[in-house]
CSV table of C-alpha atoms and ligand atoms in Angstrom, one decimal:
chain,number,residue,atom,x,y,z
D,25,MET,CA,246.2,9.4,97.7
D,26,LYS,CA,244.1,8.8,99.7
D,27,PHE,CA,243.8,11.4,103.1
D,28,ILE,CA,244.6,8.3,105.5
D,29,ASP,CA,248.0,7.2,104.2
D,30,LEU,CA,249.7,11.5,104.8
D,31,GLY,CA,249.6,11.0,108.5
D,32,LEU,CA,246.2,12.7,110.1
D,33,ASP,CA,244.9,12.5,113.2
D,34,GLU,CA,241.4,10.8,113.4
D,35,ARG,CA,240.6,13.9,114.4
D,36,ILE,CA,240.4,15.6,111.9
D,37,LEU,CA,240.3,12.3,109.1
D,38,GLU,CA,236.9,12.5,110.6
D,39,GLY,CA,236.4,15.9,109.4
D,40,ILE,CA,237.3,15.1,106.3
D,41,ASP,CA,234.9,11.9,106.0
D,42,ALA,CA,232.0,14.3,107.3
D,43,MET,CA,233.0,16.5,103.8
D,44,GLY,CA,232.3,13.1,101.5
D,45,TYR,CA,236.1,13.2,99.9
D,46,GLU,CA,237.5,10.1,99.2
D,47,ASN,CA,240.5,11.2,97.8
D,48,ALA,CA,242.6,14.4,97.5
D,49,THR,CA,242.8,15.9,94.5
D,50,PRO,CA,246.5,17.4,92.9
D,51,VAL,CA,247.0,21.1,94.6
D,52,GLN,CA,246.6,18.4,98.1
D,53,GLU,CA,248.7,15.7,97.2
D,54,GLN,CA,251.5,18.1,96.1
D,55,VAL,CA,251.0,20.8,98.8
D,56,MET,CA,250.2,18.5,102.5
D,57,VAL,CA,253.2,16.3,102.1
D,58,PRO,CA,255.8,19.7,102.2
D,59,VAL,CA,253.2,21.3,104.3
D,60,LEU,CA,254.1,18.7,107.1
D,61,GLU,CA,257.0,18.4,106.1
D,62,GLY,CA,257.6,21.8,107.3
D,63,ARG,CA,258.7,23.5,104.2
D,64,ASP,CA,257.6,26.8,102.7
D,65,ILE,CA,255.8,26.7,100.0
D,66,ILE,CA,254.4,29.0,96.3
D,67,ALA,CA,251.9,27.6,94.9
D,68,ALA,CA,249.7,28.5,92.0
D,69,ALA,CA,246.2,27.3,92.4
D,70,GLN,CA,242.7,28.5,91.2
D,71,THR,CA,240.2,28.5,93.7
D,72,GLY,CA,237.9,25.3,92.7
D,73,THR,CA,241.0,22.4,92.7
D,74,GLY,CA,240.8,22.1,96.4
D,75,LYS,CA,243.7,24.3,97.4
D,76,THR,CA,241.6,25.2,101.0
D,77,ALA,CA,242.2,21.6,102.4
D,78,ALA,CA,245.3,21.5,101.2
D,79,PHE,CA,246.9,24.3,103.5
D,80,VAL,CA,244.0,23.8,106.5
D,81,LEU,CA,244.7,20.2,106.8
D,82,PRO,CA,248.4,20.2,107.4
D,83,ILE,CA,247.8,23.0,109.2
D,84,ILE,CA,245.1,21.6,112.0
D,85,GLN,CA,247.5,18.5,112.1
D,86,LYS,CA,250.6,21.0,112.8
D,87,ILE,CA,249.4,22.9,115.3
D,88,LEU,CA,247.1,20.1,116.3
D,89,ARG,CA,249.9,19.5,120.1
D,90,HIS,CA,248.6,23.3,121.1
D,91,ALA,CA,245.3,21.7,121.1
D,92,SER,CA,242.9,22.5,124.4
D,93,ASN,CA,240.7,22.6,126.4
D,94,SER,CA,241.3,25.4,128.8
D,95,ALA,CA,239.1,28.2,129.3
D,96,SER,CA,242.1,31.0,130.1
D,97,PRO,CA,242.6,33.0,126.5
D,98,ALA,CA,246.0,32.7,127.5
D,99,ARG,CA,246.0,28.6,126.2
D,100,HIS,CA,244.3,29.5,122.9
D,101,PRO,CA,246.2,32.4,120.9
D,102,ILE,CA,246.4,32.4,117.3
D,103,ARG,CA,249.4,30.0,115.7
D,104,ALA,CA,248.3,30.5,112.8
D,105,LEU,CA,247.0,32.9,110.5
D,106,VAL,CA,245.1,32.7,107.1
D,107,LEU,CA,245.3,36.4,104.9
D,108,THR,CA,243.2,36.5,102.0
D,109,PRO,CA,242.2,39.5,100.3
D,110,THR,CA,237.9,39.6,100.6
D,111,ARG,CA,235.5,38.6,103.0
D,112,GLU,CA,233.6,36.7,101.1
D,113,LEU,CA,236.8,34.0,100.7
D,114,ALA,CA,238.0,34.8,104.5
D,115,VAL,CA,234.3,33.4,105.4
D,116,GLN,CA,234.9,30.5,102.6
D,117,VAL,CA,237.6,29.0,104.3
D,118,ALA,CA,236.5,29.8,107.7
D,119,GLU,CA,233.9,27.5,106.9
D,120,ASN,CA,236.3,25.0,106.2
D,121,ALA,CA,238.3,25.4,109.2
D,122,ALA,CA,235.4,24.7,111.3
D,123,SER,CA,234.9,21.4,109.5
D,124,TYR,CA,238.0,20.2,109.5
D,125,SER,CA,238.7,21.5,112.9
D,126,LYS,CA,235.2,20.3,114.8
D,127,HIS,CA,236.5,17.7,116.3
D,128,THR,CA,239.3,18.8,117.9
D,129,ASP,CA,239.9,21.4,121.2
D,130,LEU,CA,240.9,24.2,118.1
D,131,ARG,CA,239.3,27.6,117.5
D,132,ALA,CA,239.3,29.2,114.0
D,133,ALA,CA,238.0,32.2,113.8
D,134,VAL,CA,237.5,34.5,110.8
D,135,VAL,CA,237.3,38.7,110.8
D,136,TYR,CA,237.3,41.2,108.7
D,137,GLY,CA,236.3,45.1,107.6
D,138,GLY,CA,233.7,47.0,106.8
D,139,VAL,CA,230.9,45.1,110.0
D,140,ASP,CA,230.9,46.2,113.9
D,141,MET,CA,234.2,45.1,115.8
D,142,LYS,CA,232.6,44.4,118.7
D,143,GLU,CA,232.1,40.6,118.0
D,144,GLN,CA,235.2,39.8,116.3
D,145,VAL,CA,236.6,41.9,119.8
D,146,SER,CA,235.3,39.3,121.6
D,147,ILE,CA,236.1,36.2,120.0
D,148,LEU,CA,239.6,37.7,119.5
D,149,ARG,CA,239.5,38.3,123.5
D,150,ASN,CA,238.4,34.7,124.7
D,151,GLY,CA,241.5,33.2,121.8
D,152,VAL,CA,242.0,31.6,118.7
D,153,GLU,CA,244.4,29.0,117.6
D,154,ILE,CA,243.3,29.6,113.2
D,155,LEU,CA,242.9,33.1,112.1
D,156,ILE,CA,241.4,34.5,108.8
D,157,ALA,CA,241.6,37.4,108.6
D,158,THR,CA,241.8,41.0,105.3
D,159,PRO,CA,244.9,42.7,106.5
D,160,GLY,CA,243.1,45.4,107.2
D,161,ARG,CA,240.9,44.9,109.7
D,162,LEU,CA,243.2,42.8,111.2
D,163,LEU,CA,245.9,45.7,111.2
D,164,ASP,CA,242.9,47.6,113.5
D,165,HIS,CA,242.8,44.7,115.9
D,166,ILE,CA,246.3,45.0,116.3
D,167,GLY,CA,246.8,48.4,116.6
D,168,SER,CA,243.9,48.0,119.8
D,169,LYS,CA,245.8,45.4,121.2
D,170,VAL,CA,242.8,42.7,120.6
D,171,ALA,CA,245.2,40.7,118.4
D,172,ASN,CA,248.6,39.7,118.8
D,173,LEU,CA,250.9,37.2,116.8
D,174,SER,CA,253.4,36.7,118.9
D,175,GLN,CA,253.5,33.3,118.5
D,176,VAL,CA,251.7,32.2,114.6
D,177,GLU,CA,253.7,29.4,113.3
D,178,ILE,CA,252.1,29.0,110.2
D,179,LEU,CA,250.8,31.8,107.8
D,180,VAL,CA,249.3,31.7,104.5
D,181,LEU,CA,249.3,34.1,102.3
D,182,ASP,CA,245.7,33.4,100.1
D,183,GLU,CA,244.9,34.3,96.3
D,184,ALA,CA,248.2,36.6,96.7
D,185,ASP,CA,248.0,38.4,93.7
D,186,ARG,CA,244.8,39.6,94.4
D,187,MET,CA,245.8,40.6,97.4
D,188,LEU,CA,248.5,42.5,95.8
D,189,ASP,CA,246.6,44.3,93.2
D,190,MET,CA,244.2,45.4,95.6
D,191,GLY,CA,246.6,47.2,96.7
D,192,PHE,CA,247.8,45.4,100.5
D,193,LEU,CA,252.0,44.8,100.1
D,194,PRO,CA,252.2,47.3,102.6
D,195,ASP,CA,249.7,46.3,105.1
D,196,LEU,CA,250.6,42.5,104.4
D,197,GLN,CA,254.2,43.8,105.4
D,198,ARG,CA,253.9,45.2,108.0
D,199,ILE,CA,251.4,42.1,109.2
D,200,ILE,CA,254.1,39.9,108.3
D,201,ASN,CA,256.7,42.0,110.1
D,202,LEU,CA,255.1,41.1,113.3
D,203,ILE,CA,254.9,37.4,112.8
D,204,PRO,CA,258.7,35.4,114.7
D,205,ALA,CA,260.8,35.2,111.6
D,206,GLN,CA,260.9,31.0,112.6
D,207,ARG,CA,258.1,30.0,110.4
D,208,GLN,CA,256.3,28.6,107.9
D,209,THR,CA,255.0,30.8,104.9
D,210,LEU,CA,252.3,29.5,102.0
D,211,LEU,CA,251.8,31.8,99.6
D,212,PHE,CA,248.7,30.8,97.2
D,213,SER,CA,248.5,32.3,93.7
D,214,ALA,CA,246.5,32.0,90.5
D,215,THR,CA,249.9,34.0,88.4
D,216,PHE,CA,253.3,34.2,89.4
D,217,SER,CA,253.5,37.3,88.7
D,218,PRO,CA,257.5,39.5,88.6
D,219,GLU,CA,255.8,41.2,92.2
D,220,ILE,CA,254.4,37.6,93.5
D,221,LYS,CA,257.8,36.4,92.7
D,222,LYS,CA,259.3,39.5,94.5
D,223,LEU,CA,256.7,39.0,97.5
D,224,ALA,CA,258.1,35.2,97.9
D,225,GLN,CA,261.6,36.2,97.6
D,226,SER,CA,261.4,38.5,100.4
D,227,TYR,CA,259.2,36.4,102.8
D,228,LEU,CA,259.3,32.4,101.6
D,229,ARG,CA,261.8,30.4,102.7
D,230,THR,CA,263.6,27.9,99.9
D,231,PRO,CA,259.7,27.4,99.3
D,232,VAL,CA,258.5,24.2,97.2
D,233,THR,CA,256.8,25.3,94.0
D,234,VAL,CA,253.9,23.9,93.5
D,235,GLU,CA,251.3,24.2,89.8
D,236,VAL,CA,248.3,22.2,88.8
D,237,ALA,CA,246.0,22.7,86.0
D,238,ARG,CA,242.4,24.6,86.5
D,239,GLN,CA,240.5,22.0,87.1
D,240,ASN,CA,237.0,21.9,89.1
D,241,ALA,CA,237.8,19.7,92.3
D,242,ALA,CA,234.3,18.2,92.4
D,243,ALA,CA,233.8,16.7,89.3
D,244,ASP,CA,237.2,15.0,89.9
D,245,THR,CA,234.9,13.5,92.8
D,246,VAL,CA,231.3,13.6,91.5
I,302,AMP,P1,238.9,24.9,96.8
I,302,AMP,O1,239.4,25.3,96.0
I,302,AMP,O2,239.5,25.4,98.1
I,302,AMP,O3,237.5,26.4,97.0
I,302,AMP,O4,237.5,23.6,96.9
I,302,AMP,C1,237.1,24.3,96.0
I,302,AMP,C2,235.6,22.3,96.3
I,302,AMP,O5,236.5,21.5,96.2
I,302,AMP,C3,234.9,22.9,97.9
I,302,AMP,O6,233.5,22.7,97.6
I,302,AMP,C4,235.5,21.5,98.5
I,302,AMP,O7,234.6,22.2,99.4
I,302,AMP,C5,235.7,21.0,97.5
I,302,AMP,N1,236.8,19.4,97.6
I,302,AMP,C6,238.3,20.1,98.4
I,302,AMP,N2,238.6,18.7,98.2
I,302,AMP,C7,238.2,17.9,98.0
I,302,AMP,C8,238.0,16.2,98.0
I,302,AMP,N3,239.7,15.8,98.5
I,302,AMP,N4,237.8,15.7,97.2
I,302,AMP,C9,236.3,16.2,97.0
I,302,AMP,N5,236.1,17.9,96.7
I,302,AMP,C10,237.1,18.3,97.6
């Protein structure tokens, strides 16, 4: 499948072109259409399958209508939130989001623990539509009223199984309870353990299930 067949905005296609991707990977084919249609998703997809673009691209498409070149922070509330277990994954996802949204007025940023809050605070105060975060640090920013989730439309739980393994369930529950119920939720996990199924049952609405075999996205196209 070609990205152009998905009806993505020209500005997003430019970002994809710059990455040199020709065709969508299997997980991208299966995830992007239902996400664009507004469905919730539970997907078994490992890193390396192209899963990041599979959720980032349709998210950008969906929130592009909110893009604004206004300098006012009020015009840049958080519309999409991606939660990841680790700083490394958060940074990777944020780099992808920044590349794909480069030709738009949407802003993407990342916050994670273990570093000073100051720089993150000023980025959040300026406003950002796509926020990638590790759960604990996000709760710190929420606690100090620097981050507000009341306008989040799309929530992604990336590597959800690892987040549960790392004991983030209470943090996830606190965060999800601050997001409007009228949202789209995308859950990515390497496995569908009973705990993951329970999480999906609690927070997803009639999700589309996607399972793709382990494979290497880059090898597919080189
Ligand atoms: P991910 O599974 O999201 O970590 O992506 C794994 C790698 O595949 C990353 O280096 C991506 O840049 C790359 N990638 C993602 N989508 C595509 C695509 N459609 N064609 C070729 N490479 C891709």
